[in-house]
mmCIF file of C-alpha atoms and ligand atoms in Angstrom:
data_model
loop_
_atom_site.group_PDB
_atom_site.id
_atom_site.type_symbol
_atom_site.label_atom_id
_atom_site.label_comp_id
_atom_site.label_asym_id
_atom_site.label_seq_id
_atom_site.Cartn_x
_atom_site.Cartn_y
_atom_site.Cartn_z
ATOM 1 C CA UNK A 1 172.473 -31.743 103.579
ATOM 2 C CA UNK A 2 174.540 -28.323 103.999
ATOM 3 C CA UNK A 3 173.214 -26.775 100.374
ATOM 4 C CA UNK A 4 169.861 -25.902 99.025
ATOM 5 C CA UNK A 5 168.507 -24.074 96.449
ATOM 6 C CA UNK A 6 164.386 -22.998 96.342
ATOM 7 C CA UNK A 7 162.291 -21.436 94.485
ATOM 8 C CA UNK A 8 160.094 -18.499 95.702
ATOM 9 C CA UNK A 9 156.800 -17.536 93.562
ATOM 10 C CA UNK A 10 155.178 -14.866 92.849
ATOM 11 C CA UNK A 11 151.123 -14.524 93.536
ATOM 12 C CA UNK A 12 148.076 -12.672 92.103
ATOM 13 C CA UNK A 13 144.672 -11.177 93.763
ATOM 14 C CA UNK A 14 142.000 -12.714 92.360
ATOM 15 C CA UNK A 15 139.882 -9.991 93.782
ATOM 16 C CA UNK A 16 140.795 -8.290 96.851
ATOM 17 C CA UNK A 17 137.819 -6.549 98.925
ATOM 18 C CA UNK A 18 138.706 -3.766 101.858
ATOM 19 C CA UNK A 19 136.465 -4.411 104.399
ATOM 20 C CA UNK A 20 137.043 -2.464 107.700
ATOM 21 C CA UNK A 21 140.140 -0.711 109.498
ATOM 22 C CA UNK A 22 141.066 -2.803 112.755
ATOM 23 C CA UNK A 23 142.239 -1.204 115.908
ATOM 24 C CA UNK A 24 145.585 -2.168 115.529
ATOM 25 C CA UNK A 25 145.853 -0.243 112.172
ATOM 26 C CA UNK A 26 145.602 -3.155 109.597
ATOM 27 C CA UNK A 27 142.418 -3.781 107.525
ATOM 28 C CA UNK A 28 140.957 -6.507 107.277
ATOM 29 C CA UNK A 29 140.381 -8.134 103.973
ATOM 30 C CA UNK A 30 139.199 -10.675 101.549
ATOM 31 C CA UNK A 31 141.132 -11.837 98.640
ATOM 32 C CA UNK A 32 141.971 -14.946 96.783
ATOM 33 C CA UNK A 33 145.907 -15.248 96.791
ATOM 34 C CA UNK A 34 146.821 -17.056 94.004
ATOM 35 C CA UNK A 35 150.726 -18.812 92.746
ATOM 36 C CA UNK A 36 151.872 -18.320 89.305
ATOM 37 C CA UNK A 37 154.704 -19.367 87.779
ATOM 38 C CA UNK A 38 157.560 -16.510 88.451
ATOM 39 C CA UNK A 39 159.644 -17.224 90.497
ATOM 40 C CA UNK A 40 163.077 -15.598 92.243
ATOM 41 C CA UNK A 41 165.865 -18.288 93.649
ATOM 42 C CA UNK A 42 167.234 -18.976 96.836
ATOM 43 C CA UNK A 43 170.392 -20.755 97.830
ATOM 44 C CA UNK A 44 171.501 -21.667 101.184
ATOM 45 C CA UNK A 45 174.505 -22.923 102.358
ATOM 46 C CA UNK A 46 175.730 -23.914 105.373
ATOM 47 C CA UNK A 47 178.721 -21.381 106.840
ATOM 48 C CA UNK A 48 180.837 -20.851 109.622
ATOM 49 C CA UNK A 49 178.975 -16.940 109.389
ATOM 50 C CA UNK A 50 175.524 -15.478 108.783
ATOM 51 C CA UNK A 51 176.116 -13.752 105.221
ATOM 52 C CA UNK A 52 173.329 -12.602 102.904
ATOM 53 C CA UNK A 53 173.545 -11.813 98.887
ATOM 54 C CA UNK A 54 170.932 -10.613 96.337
ATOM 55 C CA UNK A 55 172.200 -9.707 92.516
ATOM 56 C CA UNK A 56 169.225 -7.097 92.669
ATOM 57 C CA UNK A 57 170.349 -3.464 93.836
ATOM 58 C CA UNK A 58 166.453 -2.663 94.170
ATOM 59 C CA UNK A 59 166.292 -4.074 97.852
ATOM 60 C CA UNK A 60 168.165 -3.470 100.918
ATOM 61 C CA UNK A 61 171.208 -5.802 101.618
ATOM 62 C CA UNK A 62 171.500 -4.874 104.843
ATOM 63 C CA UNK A 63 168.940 -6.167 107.863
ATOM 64 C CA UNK A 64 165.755 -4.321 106.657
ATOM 65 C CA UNK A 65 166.010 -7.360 103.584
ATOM 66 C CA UNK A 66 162.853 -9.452 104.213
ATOM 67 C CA UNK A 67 165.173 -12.420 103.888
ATOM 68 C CA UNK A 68 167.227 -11.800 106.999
ATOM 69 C CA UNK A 69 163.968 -10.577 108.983
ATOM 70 C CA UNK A 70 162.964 -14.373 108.030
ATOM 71 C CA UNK A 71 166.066 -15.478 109.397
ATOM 72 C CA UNK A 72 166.460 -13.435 112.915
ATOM 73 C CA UNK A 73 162.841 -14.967 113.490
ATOM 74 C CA UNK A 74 163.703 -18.821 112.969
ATOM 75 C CA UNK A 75 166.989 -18.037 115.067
ATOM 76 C CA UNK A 76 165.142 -16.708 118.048
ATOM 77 C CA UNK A 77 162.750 -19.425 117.495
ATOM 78 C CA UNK A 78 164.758 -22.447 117.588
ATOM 79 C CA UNK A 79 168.007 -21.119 119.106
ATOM 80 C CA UNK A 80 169.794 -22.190 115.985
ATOM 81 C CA UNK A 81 173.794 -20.636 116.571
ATOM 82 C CA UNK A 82 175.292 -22.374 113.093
ATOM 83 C CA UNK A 83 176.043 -20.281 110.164
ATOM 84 C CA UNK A 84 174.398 -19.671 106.935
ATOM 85 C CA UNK A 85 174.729 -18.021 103.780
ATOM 86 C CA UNK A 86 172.129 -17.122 101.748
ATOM 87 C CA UNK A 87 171.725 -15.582 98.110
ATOM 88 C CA UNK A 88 168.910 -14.407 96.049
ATOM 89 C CA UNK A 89 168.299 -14.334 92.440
ATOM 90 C CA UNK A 90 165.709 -11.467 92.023
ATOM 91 C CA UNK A 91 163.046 -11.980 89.073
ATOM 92 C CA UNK A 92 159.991 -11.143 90.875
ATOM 93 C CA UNK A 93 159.480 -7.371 89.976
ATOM 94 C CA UNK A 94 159.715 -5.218 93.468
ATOM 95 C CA UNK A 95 156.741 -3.344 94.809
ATOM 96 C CA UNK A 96 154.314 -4.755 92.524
ATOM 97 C CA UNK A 97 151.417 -6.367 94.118
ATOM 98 C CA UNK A 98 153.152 -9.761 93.119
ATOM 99 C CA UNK A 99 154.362 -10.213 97.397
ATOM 100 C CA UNK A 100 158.170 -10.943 96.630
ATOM 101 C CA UNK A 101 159.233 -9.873 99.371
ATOM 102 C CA UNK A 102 156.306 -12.126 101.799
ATOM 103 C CA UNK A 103 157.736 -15.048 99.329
ATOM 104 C CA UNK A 104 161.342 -14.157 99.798
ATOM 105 C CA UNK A 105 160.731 -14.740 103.448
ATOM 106 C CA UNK A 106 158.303 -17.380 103.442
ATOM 107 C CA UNK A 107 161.043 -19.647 101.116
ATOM 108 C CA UNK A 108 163.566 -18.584 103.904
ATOM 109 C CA UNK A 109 161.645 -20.100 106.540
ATOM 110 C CA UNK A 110 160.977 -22.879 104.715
ATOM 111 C CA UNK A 111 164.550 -23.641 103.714
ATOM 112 C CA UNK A 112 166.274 -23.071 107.508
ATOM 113 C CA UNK A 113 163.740 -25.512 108.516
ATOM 114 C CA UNK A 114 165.327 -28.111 105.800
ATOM 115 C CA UNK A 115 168.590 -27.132 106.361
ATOM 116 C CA UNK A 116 168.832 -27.226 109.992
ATOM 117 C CA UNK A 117 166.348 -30.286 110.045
ATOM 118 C CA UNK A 118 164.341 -28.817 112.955
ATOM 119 C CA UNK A 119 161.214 -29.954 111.917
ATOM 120 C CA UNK A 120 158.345 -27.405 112.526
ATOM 121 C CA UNK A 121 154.955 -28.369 111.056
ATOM 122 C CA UNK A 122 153.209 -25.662 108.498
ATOM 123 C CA UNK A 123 150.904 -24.431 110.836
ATOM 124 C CA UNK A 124 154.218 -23.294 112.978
ATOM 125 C CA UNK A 125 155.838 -21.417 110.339
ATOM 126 C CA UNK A 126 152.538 -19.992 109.110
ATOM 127 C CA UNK A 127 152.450 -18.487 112.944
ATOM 128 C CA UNK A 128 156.456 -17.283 112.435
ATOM 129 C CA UNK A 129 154.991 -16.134 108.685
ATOM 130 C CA UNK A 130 152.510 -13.556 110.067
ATOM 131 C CA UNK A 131 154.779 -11.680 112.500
ATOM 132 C CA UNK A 132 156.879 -10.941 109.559
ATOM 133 C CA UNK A 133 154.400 -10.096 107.108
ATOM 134 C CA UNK A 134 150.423 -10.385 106.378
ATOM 135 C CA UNK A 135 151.049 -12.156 103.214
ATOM 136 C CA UNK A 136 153.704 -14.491 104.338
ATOM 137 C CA UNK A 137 151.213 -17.578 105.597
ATOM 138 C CA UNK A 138 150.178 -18.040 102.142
ATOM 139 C CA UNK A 139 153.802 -18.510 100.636
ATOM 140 C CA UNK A 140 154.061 -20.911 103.133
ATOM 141 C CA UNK A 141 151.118 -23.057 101.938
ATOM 142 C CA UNK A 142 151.144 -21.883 98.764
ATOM 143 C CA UNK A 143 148.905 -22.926 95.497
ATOM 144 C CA UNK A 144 145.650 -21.165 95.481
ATOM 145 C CA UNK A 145 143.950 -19.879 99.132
ATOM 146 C CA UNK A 146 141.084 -17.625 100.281
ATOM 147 C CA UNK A 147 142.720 -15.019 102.867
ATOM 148 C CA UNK A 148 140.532 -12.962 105.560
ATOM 149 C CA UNK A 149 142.018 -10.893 108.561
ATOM 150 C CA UNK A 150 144.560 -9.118 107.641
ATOM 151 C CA UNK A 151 145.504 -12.037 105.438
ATOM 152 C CA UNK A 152 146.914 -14.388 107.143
ATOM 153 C CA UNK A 153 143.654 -16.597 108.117
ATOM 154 C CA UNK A 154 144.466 -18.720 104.792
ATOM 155 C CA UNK A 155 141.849 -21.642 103.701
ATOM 156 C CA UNK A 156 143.796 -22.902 100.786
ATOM 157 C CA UNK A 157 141.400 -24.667 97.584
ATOM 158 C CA UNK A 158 142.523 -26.864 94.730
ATOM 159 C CA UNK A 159 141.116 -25.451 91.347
ATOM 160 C CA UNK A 160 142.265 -25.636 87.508
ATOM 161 C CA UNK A 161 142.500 -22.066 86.306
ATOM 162 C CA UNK A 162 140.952 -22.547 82.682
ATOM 163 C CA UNK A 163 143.132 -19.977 81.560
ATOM 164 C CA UNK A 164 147.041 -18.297 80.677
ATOM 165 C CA UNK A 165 147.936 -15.454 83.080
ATOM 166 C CA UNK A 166 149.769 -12.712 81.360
ATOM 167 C CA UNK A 167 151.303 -10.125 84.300
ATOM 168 C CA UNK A 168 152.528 -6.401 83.356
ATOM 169 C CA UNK A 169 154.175 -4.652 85.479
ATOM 170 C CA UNK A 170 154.328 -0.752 84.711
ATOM 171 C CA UNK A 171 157.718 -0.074 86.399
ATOM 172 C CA UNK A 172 155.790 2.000 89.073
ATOM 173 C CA UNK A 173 156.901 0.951 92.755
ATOM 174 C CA UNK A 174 153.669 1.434 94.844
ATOM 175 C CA UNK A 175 153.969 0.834 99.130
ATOM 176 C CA UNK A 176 151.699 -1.150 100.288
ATOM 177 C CA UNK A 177 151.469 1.179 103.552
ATOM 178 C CA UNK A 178 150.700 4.075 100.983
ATOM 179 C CA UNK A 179 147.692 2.432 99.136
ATOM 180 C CA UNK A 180 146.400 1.696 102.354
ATOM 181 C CA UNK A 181 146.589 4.972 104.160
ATOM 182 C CA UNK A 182 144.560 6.368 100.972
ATOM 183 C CA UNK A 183 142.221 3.747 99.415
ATOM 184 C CA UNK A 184 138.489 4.557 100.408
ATOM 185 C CA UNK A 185 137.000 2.162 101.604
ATOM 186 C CA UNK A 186 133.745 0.557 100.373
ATOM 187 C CA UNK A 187 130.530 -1.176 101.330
ATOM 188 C CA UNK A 188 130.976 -5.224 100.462
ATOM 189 C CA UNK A 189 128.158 -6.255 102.941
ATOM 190 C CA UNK A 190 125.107 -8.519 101.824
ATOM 191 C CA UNK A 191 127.805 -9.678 98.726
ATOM 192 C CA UNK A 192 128.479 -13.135 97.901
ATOM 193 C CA UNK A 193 132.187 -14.463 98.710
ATOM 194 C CA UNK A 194 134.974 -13.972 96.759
ATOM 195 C CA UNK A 195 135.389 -17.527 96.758
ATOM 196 C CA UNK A 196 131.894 -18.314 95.965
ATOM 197 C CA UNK A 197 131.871 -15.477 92.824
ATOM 198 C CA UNK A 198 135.452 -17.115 91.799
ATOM 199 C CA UNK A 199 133.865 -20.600 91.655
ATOM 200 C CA UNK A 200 130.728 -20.796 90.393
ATOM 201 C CA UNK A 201 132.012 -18.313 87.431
ATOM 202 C CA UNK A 202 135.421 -20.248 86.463
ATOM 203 C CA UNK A 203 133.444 -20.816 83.120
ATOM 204 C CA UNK A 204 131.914 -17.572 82.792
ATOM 205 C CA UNK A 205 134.870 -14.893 83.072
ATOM 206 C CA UNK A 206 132.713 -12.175 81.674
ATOM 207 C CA UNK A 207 131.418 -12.293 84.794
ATOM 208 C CA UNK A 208 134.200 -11.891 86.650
ATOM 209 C CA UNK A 209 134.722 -8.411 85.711
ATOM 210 C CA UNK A 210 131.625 -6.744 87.054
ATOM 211 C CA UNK A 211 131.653 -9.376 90.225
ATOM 212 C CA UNK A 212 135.032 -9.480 91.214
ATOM 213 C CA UNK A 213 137.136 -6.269 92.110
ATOM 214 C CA UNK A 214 140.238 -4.980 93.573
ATOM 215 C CA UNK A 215 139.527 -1.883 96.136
ATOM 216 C CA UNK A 216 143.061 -0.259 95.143
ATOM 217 C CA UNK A 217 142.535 0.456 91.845
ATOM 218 C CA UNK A 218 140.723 3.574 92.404
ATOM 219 C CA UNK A 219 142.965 5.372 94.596
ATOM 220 C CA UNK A 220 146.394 3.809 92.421
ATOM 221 C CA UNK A 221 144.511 4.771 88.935
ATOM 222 C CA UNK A 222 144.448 8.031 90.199
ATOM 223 C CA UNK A 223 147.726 8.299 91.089
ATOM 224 C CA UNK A 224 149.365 6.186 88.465
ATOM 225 C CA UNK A 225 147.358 6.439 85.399
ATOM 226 C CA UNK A 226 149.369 4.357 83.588
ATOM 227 C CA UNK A 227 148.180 1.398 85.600
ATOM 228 C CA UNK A 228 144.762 1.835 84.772
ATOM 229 C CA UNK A 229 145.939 2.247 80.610
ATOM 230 C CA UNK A 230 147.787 -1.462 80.987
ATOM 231 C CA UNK A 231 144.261 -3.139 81.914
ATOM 232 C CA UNK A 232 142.039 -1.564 79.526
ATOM 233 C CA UNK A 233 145.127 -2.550 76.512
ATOM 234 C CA UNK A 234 144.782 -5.682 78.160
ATOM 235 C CA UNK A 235 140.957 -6.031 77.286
ATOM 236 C CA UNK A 236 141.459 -4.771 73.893
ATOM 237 C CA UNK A 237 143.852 -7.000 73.435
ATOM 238 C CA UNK A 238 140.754 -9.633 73.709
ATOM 239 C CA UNK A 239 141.330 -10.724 77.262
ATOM 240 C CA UNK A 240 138.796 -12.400 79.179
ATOM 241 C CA UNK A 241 139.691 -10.525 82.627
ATOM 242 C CA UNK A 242 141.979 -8.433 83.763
ATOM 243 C CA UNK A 243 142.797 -6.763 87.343
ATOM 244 C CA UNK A 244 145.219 -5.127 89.271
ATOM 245 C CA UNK A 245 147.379 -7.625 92.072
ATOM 246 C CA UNK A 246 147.213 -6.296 95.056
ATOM 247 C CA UNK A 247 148.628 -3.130 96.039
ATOM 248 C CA UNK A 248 150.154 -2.837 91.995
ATOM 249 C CA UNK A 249 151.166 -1.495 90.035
ATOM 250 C CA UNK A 250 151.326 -5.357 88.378
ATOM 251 C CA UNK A 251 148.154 -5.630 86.393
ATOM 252 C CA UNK A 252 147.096 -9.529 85.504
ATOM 253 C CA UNK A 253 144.429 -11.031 82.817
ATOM 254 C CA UNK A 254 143.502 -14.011 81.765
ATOM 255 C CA UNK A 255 143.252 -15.101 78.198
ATOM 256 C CA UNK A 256 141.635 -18.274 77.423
ATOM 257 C CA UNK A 257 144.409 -19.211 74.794
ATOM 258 C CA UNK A 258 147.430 -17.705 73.836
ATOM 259 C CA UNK A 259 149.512 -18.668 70.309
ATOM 260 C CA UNK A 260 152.667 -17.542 69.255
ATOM 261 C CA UNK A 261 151.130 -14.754 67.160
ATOM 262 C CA UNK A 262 148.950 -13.155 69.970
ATOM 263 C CA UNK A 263 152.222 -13.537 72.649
ATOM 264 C CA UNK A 264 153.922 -11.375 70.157
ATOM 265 C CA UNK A 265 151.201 -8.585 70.283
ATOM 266 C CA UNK A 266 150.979 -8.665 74.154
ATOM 267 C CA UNK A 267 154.973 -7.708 73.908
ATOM 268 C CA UNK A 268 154.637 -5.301 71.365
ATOM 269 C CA UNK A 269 151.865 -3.546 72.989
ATOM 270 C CA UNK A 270 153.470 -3.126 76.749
ATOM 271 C CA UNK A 271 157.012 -2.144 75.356
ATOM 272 C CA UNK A 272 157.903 0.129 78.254
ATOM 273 C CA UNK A 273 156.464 -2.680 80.906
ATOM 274 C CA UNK A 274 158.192 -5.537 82.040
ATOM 275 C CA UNK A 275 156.012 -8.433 80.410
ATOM 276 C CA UNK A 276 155.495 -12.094 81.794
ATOM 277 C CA UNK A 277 153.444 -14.248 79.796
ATOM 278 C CA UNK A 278 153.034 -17.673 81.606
ATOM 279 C CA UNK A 279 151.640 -20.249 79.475
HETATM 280 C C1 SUD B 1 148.341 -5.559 99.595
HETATM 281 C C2 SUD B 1 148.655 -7.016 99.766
HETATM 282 C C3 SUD B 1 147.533 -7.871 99.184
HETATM 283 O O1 SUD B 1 147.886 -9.227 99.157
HETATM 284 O O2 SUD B 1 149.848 -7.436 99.104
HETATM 285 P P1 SUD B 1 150.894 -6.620 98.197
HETATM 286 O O3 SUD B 1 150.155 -5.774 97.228
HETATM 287 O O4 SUD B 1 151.685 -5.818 99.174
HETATM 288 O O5 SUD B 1 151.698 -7.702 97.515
HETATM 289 C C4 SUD B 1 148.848 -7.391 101.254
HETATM 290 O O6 SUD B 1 147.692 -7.083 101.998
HETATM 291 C C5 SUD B 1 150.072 -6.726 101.855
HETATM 292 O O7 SUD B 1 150.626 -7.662 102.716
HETATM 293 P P2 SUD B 1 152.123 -7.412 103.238
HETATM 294 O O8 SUD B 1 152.931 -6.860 102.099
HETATM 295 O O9 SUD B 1 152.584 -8.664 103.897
HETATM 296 O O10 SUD B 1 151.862 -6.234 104.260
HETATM 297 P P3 SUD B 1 152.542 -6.066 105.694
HETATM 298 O O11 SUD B 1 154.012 -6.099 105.530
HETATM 299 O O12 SUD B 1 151.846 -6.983 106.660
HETATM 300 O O13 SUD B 1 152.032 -4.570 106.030
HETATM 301 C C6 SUD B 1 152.596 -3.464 105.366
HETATM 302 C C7 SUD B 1 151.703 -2.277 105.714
HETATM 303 O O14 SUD B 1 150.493 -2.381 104.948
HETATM 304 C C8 SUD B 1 149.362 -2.069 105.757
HETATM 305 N N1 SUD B 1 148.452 -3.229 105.805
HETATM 306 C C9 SUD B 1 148.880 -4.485 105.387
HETATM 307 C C10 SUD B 1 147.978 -5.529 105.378
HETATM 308 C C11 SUD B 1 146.656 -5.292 105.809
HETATM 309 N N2 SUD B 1 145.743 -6.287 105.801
HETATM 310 N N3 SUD B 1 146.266 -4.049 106.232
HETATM 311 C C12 SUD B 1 147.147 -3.017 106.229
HETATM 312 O O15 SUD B 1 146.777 -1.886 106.593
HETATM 313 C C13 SUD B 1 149.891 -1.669 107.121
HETATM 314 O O16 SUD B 1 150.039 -0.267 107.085
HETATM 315 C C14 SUD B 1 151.254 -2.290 107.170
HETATM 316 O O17 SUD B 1 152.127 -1.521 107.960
HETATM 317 N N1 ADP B 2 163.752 -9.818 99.630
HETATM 318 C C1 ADP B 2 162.998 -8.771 99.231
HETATM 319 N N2 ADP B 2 162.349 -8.818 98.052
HETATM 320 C C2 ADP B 2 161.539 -7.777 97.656
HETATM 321 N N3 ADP B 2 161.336 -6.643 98.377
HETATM 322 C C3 ADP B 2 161.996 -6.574 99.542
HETATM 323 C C4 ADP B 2 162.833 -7.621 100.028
HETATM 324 N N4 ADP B 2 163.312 -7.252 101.222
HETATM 325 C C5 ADP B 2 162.794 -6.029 101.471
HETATM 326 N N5 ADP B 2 162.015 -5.605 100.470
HETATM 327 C C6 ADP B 2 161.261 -4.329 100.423
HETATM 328 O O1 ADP B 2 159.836 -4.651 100.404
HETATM 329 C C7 ADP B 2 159.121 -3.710 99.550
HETATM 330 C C8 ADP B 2 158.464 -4.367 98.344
HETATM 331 O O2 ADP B 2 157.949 -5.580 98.693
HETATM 332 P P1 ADP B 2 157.405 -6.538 97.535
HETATM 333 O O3 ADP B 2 156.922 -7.736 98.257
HETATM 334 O O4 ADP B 2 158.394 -6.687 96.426
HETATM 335 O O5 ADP B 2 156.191 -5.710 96.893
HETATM 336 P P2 ADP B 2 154.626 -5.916 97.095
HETATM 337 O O6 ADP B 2 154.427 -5.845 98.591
HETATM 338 O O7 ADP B 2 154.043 -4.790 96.320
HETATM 339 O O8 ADP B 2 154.258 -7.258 96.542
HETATM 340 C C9 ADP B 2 160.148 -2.775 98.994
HETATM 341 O O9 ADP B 2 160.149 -1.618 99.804
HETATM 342 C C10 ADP B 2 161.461 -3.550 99.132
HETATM 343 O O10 ADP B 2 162.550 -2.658 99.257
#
């Protein structure tokens, strides 16, 4: 096969607790990565040259794209010499909590190993994942995970999400480096899992909003108040949980049902967001 297209998702934090600053100047961290259905494209096609092209002018085209860091690590890792050309469609909104960029290069390493036939297991390119990015491992796996470490140590878990995920995204870029040099951190000791709060609660999202947090919001609410208007619309717009992804400024909630007539609201109420409602 010389041509190949893939898709790259987006994920939510189902939660996502701070716990502790390492010595190598991470954090480590428990969250429950989740995939939802947003996706950007990537093509690959085998060239006589290495060439790289995006439609988005919101990312570098140049080396520093997370799609050629991908690349220059499966090179070096399997000697591969042939060319390749690569394009991506951009959908997934850029520095959003959402981990397009982790996906982007995830789906790369995933792809060159089709392409090129080499044939290195998951656990491999999960390894190859985390020197490029904390989030990367889980795009590899994908589907729905509990991270620790800096989260890469993924133990992935089947579940039916009883709910539609609407995402907003505020337009507000946030670095991930940024909301971690200022977040405070917090004391999560003697608390039940993430996993375990996720669980046993699937039924009873009410819960979910005093038992499962995000540690960013604080110090992004503060910054970007905006982000913290988009969740409490997204209550009063009769959600049954909402919470920032990640480092933001995406916000996500989950609505137990969604017609045509309450869609329409959720657009009309976010005008100046970008809105994904996946149903
Ligand atoms: C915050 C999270 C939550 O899932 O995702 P996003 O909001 O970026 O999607 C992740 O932890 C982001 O993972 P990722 O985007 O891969 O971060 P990396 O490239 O590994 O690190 C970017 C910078 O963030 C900080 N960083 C990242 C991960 C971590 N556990 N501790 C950190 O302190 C470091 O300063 C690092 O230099
Ligand atoms: N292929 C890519 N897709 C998205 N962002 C990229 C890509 N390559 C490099 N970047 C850079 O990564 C940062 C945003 O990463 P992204 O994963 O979109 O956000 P987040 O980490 O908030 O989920 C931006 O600084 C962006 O310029």
């Amino acid at each position: 096969m010389d041509r190949l297209k893939l898709l790259s998702p987006a994920k939510i934090n189902i939660g996502l607790r701070i716990l502790r600053k390492r010595s190598d100047g991470y954090h480590d961290i428990e969250t429950i990565f989740h995939e939802v259905k947003l996706f950007d494209e990537i093509e690959f096609e085998i060239s006589d040259s290495v060439e790289f092209e995006t439609d988005s002018d919101e990312i570098p085209k140049d080396a520093e794209n997370l799609c050629l860091k991908a690349l220059r690590i499966f090179y070096e890792s399997f000697g591969i010499h042939s060319g390749v050309k690569i394009f991506l469609r951009k959908r997934i909104p850029i520095g959003a909590g959402l981990g397009g960029g982790s996906s982007n290069s995830a789906t790369v390493l995933k792809g060159l190993n089709i392409l090129f036939n080499v044939g290195a297991d998951e656990s491999l390119l999960c390894e190859l994942g985390s020197l490029i990015g904390s989030d990367v491992p889980f795009f590899i796996i994908g589907g729905t995970a509990y991270a620790t470490g800096r989260g890469e140590v993924i133990e992935p878990f089947k579940v039916e999400l009883p709910f539609k995920i609407v995402i907003v995204y505020p337009n507000i870029k946030i670095s991930t480096a940024w909301a971690y040099t200022n977040v405070k951190l917090k004391n999560h000791r003697h608390k039940q899992s993430l996993k375990e709060v996720f669980l046993e609660n699937l039924n009873h999202p009410e819960k979910f909003r005093e038992m499962i947090e995000n540690d960013f919001e604080d110090v992004v609410f503060e910054h970007y108040p905006k982000v913290g208007e988009v969740k409490k619309k997204l209550y009063e717009l009769g959600s049954d949980f909402a919470l920032m992804s990640g480092s933001g400024s995406s916000v996500f909630a989950f609505f137990k049902k969604i017609d045509d007539e309450k869609e329409q609201e959720i657009y009309d109420a976010f005008r100046d967001c970008k809105v994904f409602v996946l149903r």
